[in-house]
């Protein structure tokens, strides 16, 4: 890995850690701030909504900046947001701090993907982008469990101070290791925005929303469920989060091969298996051994979706190539917020934590129905498919695709390689 790509991977590791570590600390945060578990769960949803709406806005706001400067600015926002989290005196200040932190998320991944592609040798753009997103995957295997353990023993604020420190390291790495690049040419935002008014693209984005909603209906409340239903200790919850992270990595690798064989079939298998396993978790959650096995299988099944979801959006988004990747991140995070809300409503309705997996399964079945509409042959744009087929075969392969456990897939969209070529020509 080149030093510049390492700097980007360190940054995405930090971002991935702060996004998801709250889920492991919900009981501690709720207790300290005197709020209920569902209300604390909205700290996950608030971050997700910030990403969903902030991703395209920040991408547009920073599009004229030199890319290194844009990434440095976004990482500075990340650090400031996490310091605000660590010092927040009440729930609403913490919520505001989470939203501030989230503003850097989508734009960083969008710009970082383009930068990675420009740094790569011809034909290696997708592999370079996958290395950047590797930081996000590793954060779920290492960062989230370690952050959860730190918060359980030293208080949840200590976790945010630690993540702030990670942000400082990432910022220093970007300043020292990332080369400057010529500011991007001014493509027509109006033309791309008009290209978003496509039924197939909207259905593809809706598929991403429902995939994420199904995942986060359960994932947001996994810590209290494991504590109250499975009767695990806090240390046991940390270990289970590690199991989930490993499952996510396995699922991503399998999902790459599945997407290579066909997006429509891949999404159908993912949604059906996720629904079945989530429903089974309602029965297995009371047994430690069965719960651990089910969490691994559910996590793996959920994260097989990443490559197919990304390629589905890319194939439909050929008229807005520079915005589709950012919009897919936004769609994923909108689903994240919806899932956190669904799980919270389930608990508040008196159905209990044990019913949350059932609601997750139902959301997955809705996602299955939407995916069948989005991938209907009549809606698949043949010109876009032809243009991206060669790239899809590379992007969907495990060696060059590293999706985050929240669906941030690494494949470089069709427009990304065009941007890379354009930037390389003007450097």
C-alpha positions as a printed NumPy array, in Angstrom:
array([[  0.   ,   0.   ,   0.   ],
       [  1.347,   3.416,  -0.959],
       [  1.781,   6.015,   1.828],
       [ -1.006,   8.165,   0.359],
       [ -3.467,   5.261,   0.325],
       [ -2.414,   4.41 ,   3.878],
       [ -3.319,   7.953,   4.953],
       [ -6.756,   7.553,   3.388],
       [ -7.241,   4.131,   5.014],
       [ -6.325,   5.531,   8.457],
       [ -8.916,   8.246,   7.921],
       [-11.676,   5.824,   6.928],
       [-10.782,   3.618,   9.909],
       [-11.392,   6.576,  12.219],
       [-14.645,   7.524,  10.475],
       [-15.961,   3.955,  10.584],
       [-15.127,   3.639,  14.267],
       [-17.002,   6.777,  15.315],
       [-20.04 ,   5.885,  13.213],
       [-20.718,   2.5  ,  14.771],
       [-19.078,   2.467,  18.193],
       [-22.147,   4.165,  19.703],
       [-24.171,   0.991,  19.13 ],
       [-21.939,  -0.906,  21.547],
       [-22.202,   1.892,  24.116],
       [-25.963,   2.558,  24.077],
       [-26.525,   1.228,  27.632],
       [-23.705,   3.387,  29.025],
       [-24.805,   6.514,  27.153],
       [-28.467,   6.025,  28.083],
       [-27.618,   5.537,  31.747],
       [-25.233,   8.502,  31.94 ],
       [-27.534,  10.938,  30.125],
       [-30.722,   9.636,  31.79 ],
       [-32.543,   8.709,  28.578],
       [-34.145,   5.474,  27.387],
       [-32.414,   2.973,  25.115],
       [-34.628,   3.909,  22.103],
       [-33.861,   7.609,  22.63 ],
       [-30.147,   6.843,  22.885],
       [-30.511,   4.803,  19.702],
       [-31.319,   7.998,  17.848],
       [-27.669,   8.992,  18.254],
       [-27.095,   6.369,  15.561],
       [-30.019,   7.637,  13.502],
       [-29.022,  11.292,  13.9  ],
       [-25.554,  10.568,  12.569],
       [-27.049,   8.631,   9.691],
       [-29.415,  11.453,   8.751],
       [-26.496,  13.875,   8.86 ],
       [-24.652,  11.687,   6.375],
       [-27.725,  11.174,   4.198],
       [-28.408,  14.871,   3.743],
       [-24.887,  16.164,   4.266],
       [-23.158,  13.853,   1.777],
       [-24.456,  15.463,  -1.44 ],
       [-24.411,  18.973,   0.058],
       [-20.803,  18.706,   1.245],
       [-19.776,  17.081,  -2.031],
       [-21.181,  20.081,  -3.902],
       [-19.722,  22.588,  -1.397],
       [-16.203,  21.171,  -1.713],
       [-16.236,  20.329,  -5.417],
       [-14.158,  23.391,  -6.383],
       [-11.483,  22.806,  -3.731],
       [ -8.192,  21.101,  -4.452],
       [ -8.859,  17.54 ,  -3.302],
       [ -6.163,  17.327,  -0.628],
       [ -7.424,  20.585,   0.883],
       [-10.988,  19.254,   0.819],
       [-10.007,  16.044,   2.618],
       [ -8.022,  17.967,   5.239],
       [-11.005,  20.269,   5.837],
       [-13.361,  17.311,   6.189],
       [-11.036,  15.574,   8.652],
       [-10.822,  18.787,  10.703],
       [-14.637,  18.755,  10.918],
       [-14.426,  15.123,  12.027],
       [-12.019,  15.976,  14.856],
       [-14.088,  18.945,  16.005],
       [-17.256,  16.849,  16.032],
       [-15.717,  14.082,  18.122],
       [-14.285,  16.553,  20.64 ],
       [-17.798,  18.007,  20.903],
       [-19.12 ,  14.473,  21.532],
       [-16.576,  13.862,  24.291],
       [-17.474,  17.114,  26.062],
       [-21.257,  17.149,  25.48 ],
       [-23.062,  17.932,  28.72 ],
       [-26.453,  16.538,  27.767],
       [-28.246,  14.389,  25.213],
       [-29.109,  17.162,  22.769],
       [-25.576,  18.549,  22.725],
       [-24.336,  15.034,  22.01 ],
       [-26.891,  14.688,  19.208],
       [-25.753,  17.998,  17.691],
       [-22.133,  16.887,  17.944],
       [-22.944,  13.611,  16.186],
       [-24.564,  15.52 ,  13.33 ],
       [-21.519,  17.807,  13.009],
       [-19.256,  14.753,  12.893],
       [-21.405,  13.121,  10.232],
       [-21.035,  16.006,   7.791],
       [-17.559,  14.854,   6.769],
       [-18.544,  11.241,   6.149],
       [-20.086,  10.952,   2.699],
       [-17.959,  13.637,   1.042],
       [-14.757,  12.146,   2.455],
       [-15.513,   8.753,   0.941],
       [-16.575,  10.267,  -2.367],
       [-13.507,  12.514,  -2.716],
       [-11.202,   9.906,  -1.193],
       [-12.321,   7.352,  -3.772],
       [-11.508,   9.732,  -6.612],
       [ -8.1  ,  10.56 ,  -5.113],
       [ -7.292,   6.87 ,  -4.694],
       [ -8.189,   6.229,  -8.322],
       [ -5.965,   9.087,  -9.529],
       [ -3.022,   7.685,  -7.572],
       [ -3.37 ,   4.203,  -9.047],
       [ -1.702,   2.782, -12.111],
       [ -3.938,   2.25 , -15.168],
       [ -6.257,  -0.682, -14.601],
       [ -5.699,  -0.617, -10.825],
       [ -8.196,   2.07 ,  -9.836],
       [-10.717,  -0.314,  -8.288],
       [ -8.038,  -2.037,  -6.231],
       [ -6.799,   1.327,  -4.966],
       [-10.313,   2.341,  -3.959],
       [-10.805,  -0.989,  -2.181],
       [ -7.718,  -0.275,  -0.048],
       [ -9.266,   2.997,   1.085],
       [-12.486,   1.249,   2.083],
       [-10.48 ,  -1.456,   3.839],
       [-10.088,   1.024,   6.695],
       [-13.856,   1.041,   7.093],
       [-14.059,  -2.745,   7.222],
       [-11.177,  -3.013,   9.684],
       [-12.834,  -0.43 ,  11.924],
       [-15.717,  -2.845,  12.445],
       [-13.391,  -5.716,  13.305],
       [-10.977,  -3.767,  15.524],
       [-12.078,  -0.173,  16.123],
       [-15.665,  -0.779,  17.227],
       [-14.942,  -3.662,  19.663],
       [-11.952,  -1.831,  21.171],
       [-13.907,   1.42 ,  21.397],
       [-16.773,  -0.416,  23.06 ],
       [-14.443,  -2.054,  25.581],
       [-12.788,   1.292,  26.359],
       [-16.15 ,   2.976,  26.866],
       [-17.421,   0.199,  29.112],
       [-14.39 ,   0.446,  31.396],
       [-13.446,   4.14 ,  31.245],
       [-16.743,   5.755,  30.273],
       [-18.191,   6.472,  26.845],
       [-16.527,   9.892,  26.704],
       [-13.112,   8.211,  26.733],
       [-14.036,   6.479,  23.49 ],
       [-14.75 ,   9.781,  21.756],
       [-11.487,  11.253,  23.05 ],
       [ -9.68 ,   8.229,  21.619],
       [-11.436,   8.637,  18.266],
       [-10.512,  12.336,  18.29 ],
       [ -6.9  ,  11.231,  18.698],
       [ -7.318,   8.903,  15.726],
       [ -8.603,  11.877,  13.769],
       [ -5.493,  13.897,  14.622],
       [ -3.289,  11.026,  13.413],
       [ -5.355,  10.803,  10.224],
       [ -5.103,  14.558,   9.644],
       [ -1.33 ,  14.496,  10.105],
       [ -1.103,  11.549,   7.691],
       [ -3.121,  13.378,   5.048],
       [ -0.967,  16.502,   5.364],
       [  2.291,  14.562,   5.221],
       [  1.561,  11.779,   2.74 ],
       [ -1.14 ,  12.911,   0.324],
       [  0.104,  14.756,  -2.791],
       [ -1.636,  17.908,  -3.953],
       [ -3.813,  17.64 ,  -7.04 ],
       [ -5.128,  20.069,  -9.594],
       [ -8.613,  21.309,  -8.648],
       [-11.288,  19.343, -10.557],
       [-12.925,  20.762, -13.638],
       [-16.335,  22.33 , -13.152],
       [-18.785,  19.703, -14.401],
       [-22.405,  20.821, -14.67 ],
       [-24.185,  20.125, -11.396],
       [-27.483,  21.005, -13.047],
       [-27.015,  18.328, -15.689],
       [-26.206,  15.69 , -13.088],
       [-29.123,  16.702, -10.868],
       [-31.471,  16.315, -13.825],
       [-29.981,  12.871, -14.382],
       [-31.155,  11.827, -10.933],
       [-34.798,  11.937, -12.047],
       [-34.665,   8.358, -13.272],
       [-37.155,   5.744, -12.032],
       [-34.618,   2.941, -12.114],
       [-32.051,   4.975, -10.161],
       [-34.619,   5.98 ,  -7.546],
       [-35.644,   2.343,  -7.094],
       [-31.983,   1.309,  -6.857],
       [-31.427,   3.911,  -4.13 ],
       [-34.619,   2.733,  -2.4  ],
       [-33.18 ,  -0.796,  -2.429],
       [-30.09 ,   0.49 ,  -0.631],
       [-32.313,   2.296,   1.883],
       [-34.262,  -0.877,   2.699],
       [-31.145,  -3.042,   2.917],
       [-29.694,  -0.637,   5.457],
       [-33.005,  -0.267,   7.307],
       [-33.283,  -4.033,   7.732],
       [-29.719,  -4.173,   9.01 ],
       [-29.917,  -1.307,  11.486],
       [-33.308,  -2.193,  12.894],
       [-31.404,  -4.983,  14.628],
       [-27.8  ,  -3.761,  14.652],
       [-28.596,  -0.489,  16.458],
       [-29.987,  -2.375,  19.451],
       [-27.657,  -5.373,  19.388],
       [-25.863,  -4.399,  22.627],
       [-28.967,  -4.051,  24.853],
       [-30.458,  -7.168,  23.242],
       [-27.345,  -9.197,  24.064],
       [-27.266,  -7.802,  27.604],
       [-30.961,  -8.238,  28.429],
       [-32.033, -11.253,  26.354],
       [-28.859, -13.299,  25.857],
       [-27.639, -12.223,  29.334],
       [-24.093, -11.523,  28.21 ],
       [-21.639,  -9.477,  30.243],
       [-20.325,  -6.195,  28.785],
       [-17.163,  -8.082,  27.816],
       [-19.326, -10.661,  26.07 ],
       [-20.994,  -7.908,  24.049],
       [-17.57 ,  -6.694,  22.913],
       [-16.671, -10.207,  21.8  ],
       [-19.934, -10.561,  19.906],
       [-19.296,  -7.291,  18.067],
       [-15.984,  -8.784,  16.974],
       [-17.856, -11.859,  15.71 ],
       [-20.191,  -9.558,  13.771],
       [-17.222,  -7.721,  12.256],
       [-15.652, -10.957,  11.059],
       [-18.996, -12.031,   9.616],
       [-19.261,  -8.719,   7.783],
       [-15.86 ,  -9.222,   6.189],
       [-16.744, -12.746,   5.085],
       [-20.075, -11.529,   3.736],
       [-18.419,  -8.808,   1.706],
       [-16.06 , -11.277,   0.069],
       [-18.89 , -13.675,  -0.738],
       [-21.04 , -10.773,  -1.929],
       [-18.422,  -9.801,  -4.473],
       [-18.65 , -13.189,  -6.165],
       [-22.426, -13.178,  -5.929],
       [-22.671,  -9.765,  -7.605],
       [-20.302, -10.938, -10.308],
       [-22.764, -13.741, -11.088],
       [-25.727, -11.363, -11.308],
       [-27.049,  -8.381,  -9.372],
       [-30.723,  -9.434,  -9.405],
       [-30.048, -12.918,  -8.067],
       [-27.461, -11.644,  -5.573],
       [-29.877,  -9.175,  -3.999],
       [-32.656, -11.769,  -3.828],
       [-30.398, -14.24 ,  -2.015],
       [-29.186, -11.527,   0.354],
       [-32.629, -10.249,   1.348],
       [-34.139, -13.727,   1.761],
       [-31.242, -15.09 ,   3.815],
       [-31.116, -11.949,   5.96 ],
       [-34.847, -12.18 ,   6.682],
       [-34.681, -15.869,   7.605],
       [-31.631, -15.5  ,   9.863],
       [-32.963, -12.356,  11.578],
       [-36.242, -14.127,  12.323],
       [-34.298, -17.106,  13.673],
       [-32.393, -14.779,  16.003],
       [-35.652, -14.084,  17.835],
       [-35.52 , -17.763,  18.875],
       [-31.766, -18.259,  19.298],
       [-31.032, -15.039,  21.218],
       [-31.569, -16.748,  24.595],
       [-28.761, -19.247,  24.002],
       [-25.181, -17.961,  24.107],
       [-23.799, -20.446,  21.572],
       [-26.743, -20.181,  19.187],
       [-26.765, -16.392,  19.5  ],
       [-23.08 , -16.155,  18.547],
       [-23.6  , -18.406,  15.522],
       [-26.695, -16.481,  14.458],
       [-24.991, -13.085,  14.799],
       [-22.133, -14.281,  12.605],
       [-24.484, -15.675,   9.948],
       [-26.766, -12.625,  10.048],
       [-23.848, -10.22 ,   9.742],
       [-22.355, -12.198,   6.863],
       [-25.71 , -12.392,   5.064],
       [-26.409,  -8.672,   5.549],
       [-23.078,  -7.572,   4.135],
       [-23.218,  -9.676,   1.014],
       [-25.434,  -6.857,  -0.286],
       [-22.714,  -4.194,  -0.57 ],
       [-21.2  ,  -4.933,  -3.994],
       [-24.571,  -5.629,  -5.644],
       [-26.152,  -2.493,  -4.161],
       [-23.315,  -0.301,  -5.4  ],
       [-23.294,  -1.792,  -8.886],
       [-27.08 ,  -1.563,  -9.063],
       [-26.929,   2.192,  -8.378],
       [-23.981,   2.699, -10.734],
       [-25.739,   0.913, -13.6  ],
       [-28.807,   3.111, -13.199],
       [-26.873,   6.321, -12.528],
       [-24.92 ,   6.732, -15.764],
       [-26.442,  10.202, -16.301],
       [-25.103,  11.415, -12.933],
       [-21.792,   9.537, -12.619],
       [-20.143,  11.944, -10.178],
       [-23.013,  11.994,  -7.672],
       [-24.222,   8.394,  -7.609],
       [-21.549,   7.053,  -5.237],
       [-22.181,   9.853,  -2.746],
       [-25.942,   9.406,  -3.084],
       [-25.627,   5.687,  -2.411],
       [-23.799,   6.472,   0.831],
       [-26.591,   8.913,   1.644],
       [-29.245,   6.302,   0.847],
       [-27.513,   3.791,   3.063],
       [-27.475,   6.222,   5.963],
       [-31.1  ,   7.204,   5.43 ],
       [-31.883,   3.509,   5.826],
       [-29.69 ,   3.493,   8.927],
       [-31.876,   6.188,  10.486],
       [-35.081,   4.424,   9.446],
       [-33.82 ,   1.188,  10.982],
       [-32.924,   2.885,  14.269],
       [-36.421,   4.4  ,  14.311],
       [-38.13 ,   1.077,  13.548],
       [-36.252,  -0.691,  16.325],
       [-37.01 ,   2.102,  18.774],
       [-40.714,   2.117,  17.895],
       [-40.811,  -1.658,  18.4  ],
       [-39.342,  -1.33 ,  21.891],
       [-41.505,   1.664,  22.85 ],
       [-44.623,  -0.206,  21.716],
       [-43.991,  -2.696,  24.503],
       [-43.018,  -5.567,  22.214],
       [-39.59 ,  -5.787,  23.836],
       [-36.064,  -6.234,  22.545],
       [-36.86 ,  -9.814,  21.552],
       [-39.232,  -8.569,  18.834],
       [-36.626,  -6.366,  17.145],
       [-35.194,  -9.217,  14.993],
       [-38.696,  -9.956,  13.654],
       [-39.158,  -6.349,  12.548],
       [-35.707,  -6.494,  10.941],
       [-36.8  ,  -9.577,   8.992],
       [-39.965,  -7.835,   7.796],
       [-37.918,  -4.853,   6.597],
       [-35.696,  -7.245,   4.645],
       [-38.747,  -8.687,   2.889],
       [-39.826,  -5.176,   1.887],
       [-36.301,  -4.686,   0.553],
       [-36.66 ,  -7.871,  -1.478],
       [-39.803,  -6.523,  -3.151],
       [-38.147,  -3.179,  -3.952],
       [-35.047,  -4.898,  -5.329],
       [-37.154,  -6.979,  -7.718],
       [-38.618,  -3.764,  -9.12 ],
       [-35.229,  -2.031,  -9.329],
       [-33.577,  -4.905, -11.179],
       [-36.447,  -5.7  , -13.529],
       [-35.007,  -6.223, -17.043],
       [-37.234,  -3.49 , -18.454],
       [-35.613,  -0.912, -16.16 ],
       [-31.984,  -1.9  , -16.676],
       [-30.37 ,   0.727, -18.99 ],
       [-28.434,  -1.171, -21.603],
       [-25.973,   1.617, -22.509],
       [-24.946,   2.03 , -18.878],
       [-24.624,  -1.721, -18.46 ],
       [-22.399,  -1.999, -21.478],
       [-20.26 ,   0.878, -20.298],
       [-19.748,  -0.541, -16.861],
       [-19.712,  -4.282, -17.486],
       [-15.959,  -4.587, -17.637],
       [-15.614,  -2.501, -14.515],
       [-18.343,  -4.445, -12.761],
       [-16.483,  -7.691, -13.245],
       [-13.493,  -6.15 , -11.509],
       [-15.398,  -4.21 ,  -8.873],
       [-17.482,  -7.175,  -7.78 ],
       [-14.476,  -9.438,  -7.296],
       [-13.416,  -9.939,  -3.692],
       [ -9.895,  -8.806,  -4.422],
       [-11.049,  -5.389,  -5.481],
       [-14.184,  -4.771,  -3.454],
       [-14.244,  -3.971,   0.232],
       [-17.675,  -2.955,   1.391],
       [-18.146,  -1.582,   4.809],
       [-20.476,  -3.471,   7.101],
       [-22.968,  -0.659,   6.644],
       [-23.039,  -1.06 ,   2.903],
       [-20.383,   1.454,   1.844],
       [-19.138,  -0.637,  -0.994],
       [-15.761,   0.056,  -2.468],
       [-16.301,  -0.485,  -6.187],
       [-15.274,   2.526,  -8.21 ],
       [-18.29 ,   3.746, -10.178],
       [-18.111,   4.332, -13.882],
       [-17.73 ,   8.073, -13.422],
       [-14.865,   7.573, -11.003],
       [-12.455,   6.246, -13.568],
       [-13.393,   9.071, -15.91 ],
       [-12.624,  11.542, -13.141],
       [ -9.351,   9.783, -12.461],
       [ -8.312,   9.948, -16.093],
       [ -9.294,  13.61 , -16.319],
       [ -7.425,  14.508, -13.147],
       [ -4.34 ,  12.569, -14.174],
       [ -4.294,  14.366, -17.51 ],
       [ -4.326,  17.772, -15.788],
       [ -1.854,  17.069, -12.975]])
